[in-house]
CSV table of C-alpha atoms in Angstrom, one decimal:
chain,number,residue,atom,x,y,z
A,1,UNK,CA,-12.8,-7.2,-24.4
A,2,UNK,CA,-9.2,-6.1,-22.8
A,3,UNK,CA,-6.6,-8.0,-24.6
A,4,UNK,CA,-5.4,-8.8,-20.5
A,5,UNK,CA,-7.8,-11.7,-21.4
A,6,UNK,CA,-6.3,-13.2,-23.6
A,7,UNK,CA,-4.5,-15.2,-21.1
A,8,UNK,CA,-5.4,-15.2,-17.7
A,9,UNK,CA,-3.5,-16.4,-15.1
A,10,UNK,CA,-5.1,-17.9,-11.7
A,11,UNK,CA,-3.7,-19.5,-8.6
A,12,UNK,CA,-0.5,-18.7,-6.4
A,13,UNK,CA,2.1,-16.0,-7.4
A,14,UNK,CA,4.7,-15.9,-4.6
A,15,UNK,CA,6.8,-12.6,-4.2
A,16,UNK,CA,10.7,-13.9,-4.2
A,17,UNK,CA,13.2,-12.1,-1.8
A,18,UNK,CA,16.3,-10.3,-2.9
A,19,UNK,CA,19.0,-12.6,-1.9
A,20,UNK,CA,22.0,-11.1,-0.6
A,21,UNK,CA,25.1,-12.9,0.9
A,22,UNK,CA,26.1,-11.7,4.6
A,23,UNK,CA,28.1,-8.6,3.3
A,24,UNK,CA,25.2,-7.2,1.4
A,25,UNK,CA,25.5,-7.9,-2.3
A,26,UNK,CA,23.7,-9.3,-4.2
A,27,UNK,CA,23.7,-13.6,-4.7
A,28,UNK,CA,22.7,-14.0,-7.7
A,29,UNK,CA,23.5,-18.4,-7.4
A,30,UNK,CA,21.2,-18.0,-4.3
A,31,UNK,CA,18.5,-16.4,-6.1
A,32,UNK,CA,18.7,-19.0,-8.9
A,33,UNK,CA,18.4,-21.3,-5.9
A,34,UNK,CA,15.8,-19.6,-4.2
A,35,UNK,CA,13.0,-19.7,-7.4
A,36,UNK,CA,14.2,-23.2,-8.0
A,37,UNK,CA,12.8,-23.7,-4.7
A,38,UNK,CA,9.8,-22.2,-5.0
A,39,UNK,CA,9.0,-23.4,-8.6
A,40,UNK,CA,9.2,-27.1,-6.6
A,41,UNK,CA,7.3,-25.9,-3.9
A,42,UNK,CA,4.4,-25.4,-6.3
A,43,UNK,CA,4.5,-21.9,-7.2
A,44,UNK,CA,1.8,-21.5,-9.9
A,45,UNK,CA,3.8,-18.0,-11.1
A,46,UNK,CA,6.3,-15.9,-9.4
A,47,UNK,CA,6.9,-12.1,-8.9
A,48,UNK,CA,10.0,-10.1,-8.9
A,49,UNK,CA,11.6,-7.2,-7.9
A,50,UNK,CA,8.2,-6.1,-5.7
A,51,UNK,CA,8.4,-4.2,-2.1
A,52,UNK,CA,8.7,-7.4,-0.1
A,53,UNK,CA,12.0,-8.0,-2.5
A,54,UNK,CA,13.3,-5.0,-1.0
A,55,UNK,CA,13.6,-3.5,-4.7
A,56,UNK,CA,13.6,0.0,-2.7
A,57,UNK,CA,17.5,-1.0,-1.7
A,58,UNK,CA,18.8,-1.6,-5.1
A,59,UNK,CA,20.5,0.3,-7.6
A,60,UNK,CA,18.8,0.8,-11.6
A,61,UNK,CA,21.8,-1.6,-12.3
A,62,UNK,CA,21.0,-4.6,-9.5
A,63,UNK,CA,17.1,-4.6,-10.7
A,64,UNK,CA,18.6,-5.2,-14.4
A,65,UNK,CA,20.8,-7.8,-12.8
A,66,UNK,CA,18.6,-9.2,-10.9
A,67,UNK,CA,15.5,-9.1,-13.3
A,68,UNK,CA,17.5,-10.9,-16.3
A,69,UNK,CA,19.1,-13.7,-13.7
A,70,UNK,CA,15.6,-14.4,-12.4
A,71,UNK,CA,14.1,-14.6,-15.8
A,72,UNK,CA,17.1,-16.4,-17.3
A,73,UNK,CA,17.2,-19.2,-14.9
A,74,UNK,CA,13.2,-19.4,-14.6
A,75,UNK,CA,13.1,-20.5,-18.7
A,76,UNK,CA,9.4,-20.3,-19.4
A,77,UNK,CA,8.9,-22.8,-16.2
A,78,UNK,CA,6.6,-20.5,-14.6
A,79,UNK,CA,5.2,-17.1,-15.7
A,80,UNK,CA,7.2,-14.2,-13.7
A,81,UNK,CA,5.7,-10.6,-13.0
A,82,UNK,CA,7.9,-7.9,-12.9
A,83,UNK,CA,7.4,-5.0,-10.5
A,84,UNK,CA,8.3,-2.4,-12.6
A,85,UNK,CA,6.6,0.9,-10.1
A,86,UNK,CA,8.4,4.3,-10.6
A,87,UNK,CA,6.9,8.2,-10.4
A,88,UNK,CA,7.7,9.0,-14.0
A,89,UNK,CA,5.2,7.8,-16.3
A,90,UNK,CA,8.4,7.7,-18.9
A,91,UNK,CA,10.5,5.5,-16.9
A,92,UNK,CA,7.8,3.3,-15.7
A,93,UNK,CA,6.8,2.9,-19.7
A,94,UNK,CA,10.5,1.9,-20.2
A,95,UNK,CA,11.4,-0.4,-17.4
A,96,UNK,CA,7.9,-2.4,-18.4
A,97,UNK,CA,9.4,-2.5,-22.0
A,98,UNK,CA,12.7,-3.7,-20.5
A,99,UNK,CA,11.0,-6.1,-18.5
A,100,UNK,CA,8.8,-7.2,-21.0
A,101,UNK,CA,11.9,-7.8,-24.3
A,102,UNK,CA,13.4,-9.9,-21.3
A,103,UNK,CA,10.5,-12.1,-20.7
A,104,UNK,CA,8.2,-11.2,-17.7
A,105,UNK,CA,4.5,-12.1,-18.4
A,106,UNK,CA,3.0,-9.2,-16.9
A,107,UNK,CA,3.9,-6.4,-15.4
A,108,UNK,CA,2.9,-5.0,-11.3
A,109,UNK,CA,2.3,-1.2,-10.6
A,110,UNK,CA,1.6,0.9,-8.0
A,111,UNK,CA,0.1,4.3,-9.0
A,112,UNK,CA,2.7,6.8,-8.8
A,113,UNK,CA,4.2,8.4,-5.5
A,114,UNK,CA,6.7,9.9,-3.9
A,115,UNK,CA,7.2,9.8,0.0
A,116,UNK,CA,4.9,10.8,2.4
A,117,UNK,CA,3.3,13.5,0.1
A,118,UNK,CA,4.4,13.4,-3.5
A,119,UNK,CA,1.1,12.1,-4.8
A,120,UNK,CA,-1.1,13.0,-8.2
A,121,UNK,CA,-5.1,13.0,-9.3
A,122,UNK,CA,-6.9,10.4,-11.0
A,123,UNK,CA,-6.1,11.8,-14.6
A,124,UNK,CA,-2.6,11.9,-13.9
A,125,UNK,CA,-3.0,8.1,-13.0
A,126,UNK,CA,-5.0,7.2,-15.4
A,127,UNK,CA,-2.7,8.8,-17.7
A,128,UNK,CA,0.4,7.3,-16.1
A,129,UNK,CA,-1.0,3.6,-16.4
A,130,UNK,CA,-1.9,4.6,-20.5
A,131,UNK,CA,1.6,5.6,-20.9
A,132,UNK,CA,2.8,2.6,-19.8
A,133,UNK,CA,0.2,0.4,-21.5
A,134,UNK,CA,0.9,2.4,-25.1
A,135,UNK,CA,5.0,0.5,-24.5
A,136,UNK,CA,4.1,-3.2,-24.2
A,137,UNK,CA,1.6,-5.8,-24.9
A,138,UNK,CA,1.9,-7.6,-21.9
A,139,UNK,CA,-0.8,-7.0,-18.9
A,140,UNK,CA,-0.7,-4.7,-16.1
A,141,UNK,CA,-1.0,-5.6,-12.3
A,142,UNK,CA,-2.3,-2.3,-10.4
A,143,UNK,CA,-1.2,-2.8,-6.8
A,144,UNK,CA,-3.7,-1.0,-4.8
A,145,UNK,CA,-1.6,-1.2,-0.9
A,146,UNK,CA,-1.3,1.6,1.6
A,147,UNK,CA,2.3,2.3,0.8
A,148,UNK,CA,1.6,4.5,-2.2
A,149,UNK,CA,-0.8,6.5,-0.1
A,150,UNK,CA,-3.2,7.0,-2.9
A,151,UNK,CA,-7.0,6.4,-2.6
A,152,UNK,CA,-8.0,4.8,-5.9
A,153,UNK,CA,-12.0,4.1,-5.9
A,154,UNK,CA,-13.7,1.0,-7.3
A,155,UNK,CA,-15.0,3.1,-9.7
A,156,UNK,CA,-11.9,4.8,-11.4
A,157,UNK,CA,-10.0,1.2,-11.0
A,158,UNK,CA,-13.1,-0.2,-13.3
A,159,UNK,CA,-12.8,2.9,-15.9
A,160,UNK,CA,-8.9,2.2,-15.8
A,161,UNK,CA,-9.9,-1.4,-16.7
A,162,UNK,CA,-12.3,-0.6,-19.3
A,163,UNK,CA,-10.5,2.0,-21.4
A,164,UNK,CA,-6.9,0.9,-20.7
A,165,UNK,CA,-6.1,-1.9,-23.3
A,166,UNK,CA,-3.7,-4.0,-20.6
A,167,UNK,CA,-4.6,-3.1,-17.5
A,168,UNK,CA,-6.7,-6.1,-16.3
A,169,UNK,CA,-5.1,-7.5,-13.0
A,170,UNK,CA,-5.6,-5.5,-9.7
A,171,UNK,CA,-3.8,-6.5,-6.5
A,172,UNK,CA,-5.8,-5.0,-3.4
A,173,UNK,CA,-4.4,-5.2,-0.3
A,174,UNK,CA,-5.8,-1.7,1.7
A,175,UNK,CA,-8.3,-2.4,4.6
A,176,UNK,CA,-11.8,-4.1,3.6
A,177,UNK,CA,-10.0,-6.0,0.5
A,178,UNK,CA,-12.5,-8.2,0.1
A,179,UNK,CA,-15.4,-5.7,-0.1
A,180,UNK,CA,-13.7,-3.5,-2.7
A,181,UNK,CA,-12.7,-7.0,-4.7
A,182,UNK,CA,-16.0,-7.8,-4.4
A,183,UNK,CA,-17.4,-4.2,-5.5
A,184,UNK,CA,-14.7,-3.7,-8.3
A,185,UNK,CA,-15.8,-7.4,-9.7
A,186,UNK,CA,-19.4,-6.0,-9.9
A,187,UNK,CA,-18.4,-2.8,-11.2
A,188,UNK,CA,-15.7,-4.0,-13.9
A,189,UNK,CA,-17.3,-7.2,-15.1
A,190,UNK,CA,-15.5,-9.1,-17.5
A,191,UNK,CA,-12.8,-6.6,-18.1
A,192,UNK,CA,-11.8,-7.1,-14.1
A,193,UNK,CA,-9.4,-10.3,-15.6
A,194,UNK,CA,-7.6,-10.9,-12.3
A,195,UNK,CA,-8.8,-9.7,-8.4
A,196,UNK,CA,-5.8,-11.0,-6.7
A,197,UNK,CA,-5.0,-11.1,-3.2
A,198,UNK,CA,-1.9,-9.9,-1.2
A,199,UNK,CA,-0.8,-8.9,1.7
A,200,UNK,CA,0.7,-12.1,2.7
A,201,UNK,CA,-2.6,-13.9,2.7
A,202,UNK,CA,-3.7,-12.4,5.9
A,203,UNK,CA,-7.4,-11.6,4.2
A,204,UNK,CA,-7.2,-15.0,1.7
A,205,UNK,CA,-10.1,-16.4,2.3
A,206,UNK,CA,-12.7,-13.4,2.9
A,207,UNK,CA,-10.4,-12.4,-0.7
A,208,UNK,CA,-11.7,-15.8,-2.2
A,209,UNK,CA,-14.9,-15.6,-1.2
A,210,UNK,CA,-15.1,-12.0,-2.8
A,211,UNK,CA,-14.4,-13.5,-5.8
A,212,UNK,CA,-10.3,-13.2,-6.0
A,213,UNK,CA,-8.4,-15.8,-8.3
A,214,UNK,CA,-5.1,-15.1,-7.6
A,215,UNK,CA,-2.7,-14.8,-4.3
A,216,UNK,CA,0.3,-13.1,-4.2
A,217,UNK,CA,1.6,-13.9,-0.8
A,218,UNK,CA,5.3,-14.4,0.6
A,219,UNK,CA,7.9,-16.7,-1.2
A,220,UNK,CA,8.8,-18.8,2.1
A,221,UNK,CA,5.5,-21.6,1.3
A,222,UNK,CA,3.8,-21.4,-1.5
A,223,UNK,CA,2.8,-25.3,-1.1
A,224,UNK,CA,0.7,-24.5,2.1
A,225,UNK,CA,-1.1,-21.5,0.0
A,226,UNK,CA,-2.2,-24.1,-2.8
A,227,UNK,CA,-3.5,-26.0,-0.1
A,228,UNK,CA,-6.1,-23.5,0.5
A,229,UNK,CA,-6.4,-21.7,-3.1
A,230,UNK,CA,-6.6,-25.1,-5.1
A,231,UNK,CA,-9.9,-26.4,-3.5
A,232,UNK,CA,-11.5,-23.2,-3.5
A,233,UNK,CA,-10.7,-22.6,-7.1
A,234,UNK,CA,-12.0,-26.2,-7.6
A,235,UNK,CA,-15.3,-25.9,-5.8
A,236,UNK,CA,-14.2,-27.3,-2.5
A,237,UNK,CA,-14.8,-24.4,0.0
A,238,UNK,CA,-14.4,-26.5,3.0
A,239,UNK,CA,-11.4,-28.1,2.3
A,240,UNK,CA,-10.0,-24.8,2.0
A,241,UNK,CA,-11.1,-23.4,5.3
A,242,UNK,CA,-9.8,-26.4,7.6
A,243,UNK,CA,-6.3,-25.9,5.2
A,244,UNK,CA,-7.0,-22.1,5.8
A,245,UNK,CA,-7.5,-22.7,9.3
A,246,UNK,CA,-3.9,-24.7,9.7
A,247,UNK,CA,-1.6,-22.4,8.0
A,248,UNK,CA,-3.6,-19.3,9.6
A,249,UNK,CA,-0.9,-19.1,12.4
A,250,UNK,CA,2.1,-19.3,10.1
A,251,UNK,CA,0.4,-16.9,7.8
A,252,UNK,CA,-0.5,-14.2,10.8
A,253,UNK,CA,3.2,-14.9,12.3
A,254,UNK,CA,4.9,-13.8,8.3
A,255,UNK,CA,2.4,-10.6,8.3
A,256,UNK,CA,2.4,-9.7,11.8
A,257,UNK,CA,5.8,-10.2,13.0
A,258,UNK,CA,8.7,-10.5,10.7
A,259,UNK,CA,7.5,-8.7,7.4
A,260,UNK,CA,9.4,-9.2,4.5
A,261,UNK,CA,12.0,-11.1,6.0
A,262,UNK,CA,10.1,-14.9,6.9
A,263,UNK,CA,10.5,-16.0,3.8
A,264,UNK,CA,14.3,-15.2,3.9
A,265,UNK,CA,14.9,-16.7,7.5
A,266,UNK,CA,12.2,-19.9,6.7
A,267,UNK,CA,14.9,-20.4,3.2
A,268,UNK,CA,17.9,-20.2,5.1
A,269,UNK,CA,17.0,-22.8,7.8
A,270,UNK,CA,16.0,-24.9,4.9
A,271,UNK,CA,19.1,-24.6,3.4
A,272,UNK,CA,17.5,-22.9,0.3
A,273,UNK,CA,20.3,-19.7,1.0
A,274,UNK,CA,22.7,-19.1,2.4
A,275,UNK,CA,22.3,-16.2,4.0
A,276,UNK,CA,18.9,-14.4,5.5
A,277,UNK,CA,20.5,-10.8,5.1
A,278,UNK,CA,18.4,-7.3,4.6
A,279,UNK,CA,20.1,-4.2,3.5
A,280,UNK,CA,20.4,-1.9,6.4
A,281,UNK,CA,19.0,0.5,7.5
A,282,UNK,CA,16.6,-2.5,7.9
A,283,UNK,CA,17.3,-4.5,10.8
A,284,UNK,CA,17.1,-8.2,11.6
A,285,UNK,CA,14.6,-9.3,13.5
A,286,UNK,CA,14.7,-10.5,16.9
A,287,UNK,CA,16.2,-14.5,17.4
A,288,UNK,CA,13.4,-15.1,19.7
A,289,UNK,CA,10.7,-13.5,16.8
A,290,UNK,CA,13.2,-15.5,14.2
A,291,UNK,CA,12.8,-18.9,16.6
A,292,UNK,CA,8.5,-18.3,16.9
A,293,UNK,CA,8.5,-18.4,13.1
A,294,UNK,CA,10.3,-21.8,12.9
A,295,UNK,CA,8.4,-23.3,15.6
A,296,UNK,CA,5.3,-22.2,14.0
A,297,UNK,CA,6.7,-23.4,10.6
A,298,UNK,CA,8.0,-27.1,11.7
A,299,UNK,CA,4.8,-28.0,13.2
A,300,UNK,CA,3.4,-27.7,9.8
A,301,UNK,CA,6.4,-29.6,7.6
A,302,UNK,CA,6.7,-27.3,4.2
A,303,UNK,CA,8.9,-27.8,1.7
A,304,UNK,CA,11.1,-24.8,2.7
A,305,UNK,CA,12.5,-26.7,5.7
A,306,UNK,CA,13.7,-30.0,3.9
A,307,UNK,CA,14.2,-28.7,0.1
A,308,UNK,CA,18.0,-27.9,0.5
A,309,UNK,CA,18.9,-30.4,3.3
């Protein structure tokens, strides 16, 4: 069986935001502060450094900064994945080992790319993921999302799983998620160790009902996505739906309208950070779209909006 096995891990895995005060640089007390509040919250396991962490606006050195804070300050509390995606299959290999010395307990991946057309075949994958799987003993997330640009089939995701001794954990988050989490389940068998959601939980329960254990959704309320993961998980389907059905607004709101940064705005007005900044050339979005998303988020009281007040 894939060593990935040996210790699964299930349930909620929030993506935390970069936290930068209102010049730009990095916060690193605001971070601290941020995955204290989403440890409380009832994060299950958190991940770092990932697209909706804006890691594509940080320097080698911030990522190392920002990688041995997070980890530092988390203490074993939860386990942390590290997004560790880069083209070269040597650097990739290296910032997993770094990642892994430092303590994440697993490792997320997109296949390797390169703008809009800097792609590779499937052996060049496949041999990308073995490189990095040959420099740690920790598992490997594949993050299978429409940013990369790459099709990768059910069928050469199960043969990754199968012959690749960490690569267990698979993130899908292109169109029809929950048919291809359903088809790669079926295909992979046991050696599929975690279909995971993403995506903001936009597709979470059609992804549950495929068969997903995991969600890796936005940072900003990981207690409303237990709300609907725990009873499924548990056998109670329809206690999930009505909770799915309550946080569906909030949860179209985050993926629809303000991207990566609701989780950001949703901490600020909490008083988790204190600042809601993006790097440019992103922009903020609108006060009114900002506004919509609190409204939205007060009528449903999470922990965000009363943990630093």
């Amino acid at each position: 069986m894939n060593p990935a096995s040996a210790r699964p891990y299930r349930g909620v895995f929030p993506v935390a935001p970069t936290i930068f005060d209102d010049r730009g640089e990095l916060d690193l007390d605001g971070q601290r502060r941020c995955i204290d509040f989403m440890i409380d919250a009832g994060s299950n396991g958190i991940c770092i450094l990932a697209n909706f962490s804006e890691q594509f606006v940080l320097t080698d050195a911030e990522r190392e900064r920002v990688m041995d804070a997070v980890l530092k300050h988390v203490a074993g509390r939860v386990p942390v994945i590290v997004t560790t995606t880069h083209f070269s299959s040597s650097i990739c290999a290296a910032r997993s080992r770094q990642a892994q010395d430092a303590g994440a307990a697993m490792v997320m991946i997109m296949p390797p790319y390169h703008g809009a057309t800097f792609r590779v075949g499937e052996k060049a994958i496949f041999e990308f993921y073995r490189t990095v799987s040959d420099a740690i003993e920790i598992p490997i997330m594949v993050q299978d999302a429409p940013v990369a640009g790459t099709p990768l089939s059910v069928d050469f995701l199960a043969r990754m799983a199968r012959d690749i001794a960490h690569l267990g954990y698979f993130k899908i988050e292109v169109p029809m998620a929950a048919a291809k989490l359903r088809d790669l389940i079926a295909a992979g068998g046991e050696h599929i160790v975690g279909p995971w959601d993403g995506e903001e939980a936009i597709t979470l329960m059609a992804d549950l009902d495929a068969g997903a254990t995991g969600a890796m959704t936005g940072g900003g309320y990981p207690d409303g996505i237990r709300q609907i993961v725990d009873p499924f998980l548990a056998g109670r389907r329809a206690e999930a739906t009505v909770a799915y059905a309550r946080w569906l607004p909030l949860i179209n709101y985050e993926n629809r309208q303000c991207g990566l940064q609701a989780c950001k705005i949703l901490m600020k007005e909490g008083g988790v950070i204190g600042s809601d900044a993006v790097r440019h050339p992103l922009q903020k979005v609108h006060p009114a779209t900002r506004a919509g998303l609190i409204e939205i988020a007060r009528s449903l009281d999470p922990v965000v909006l009363r943990w630093g007040r």
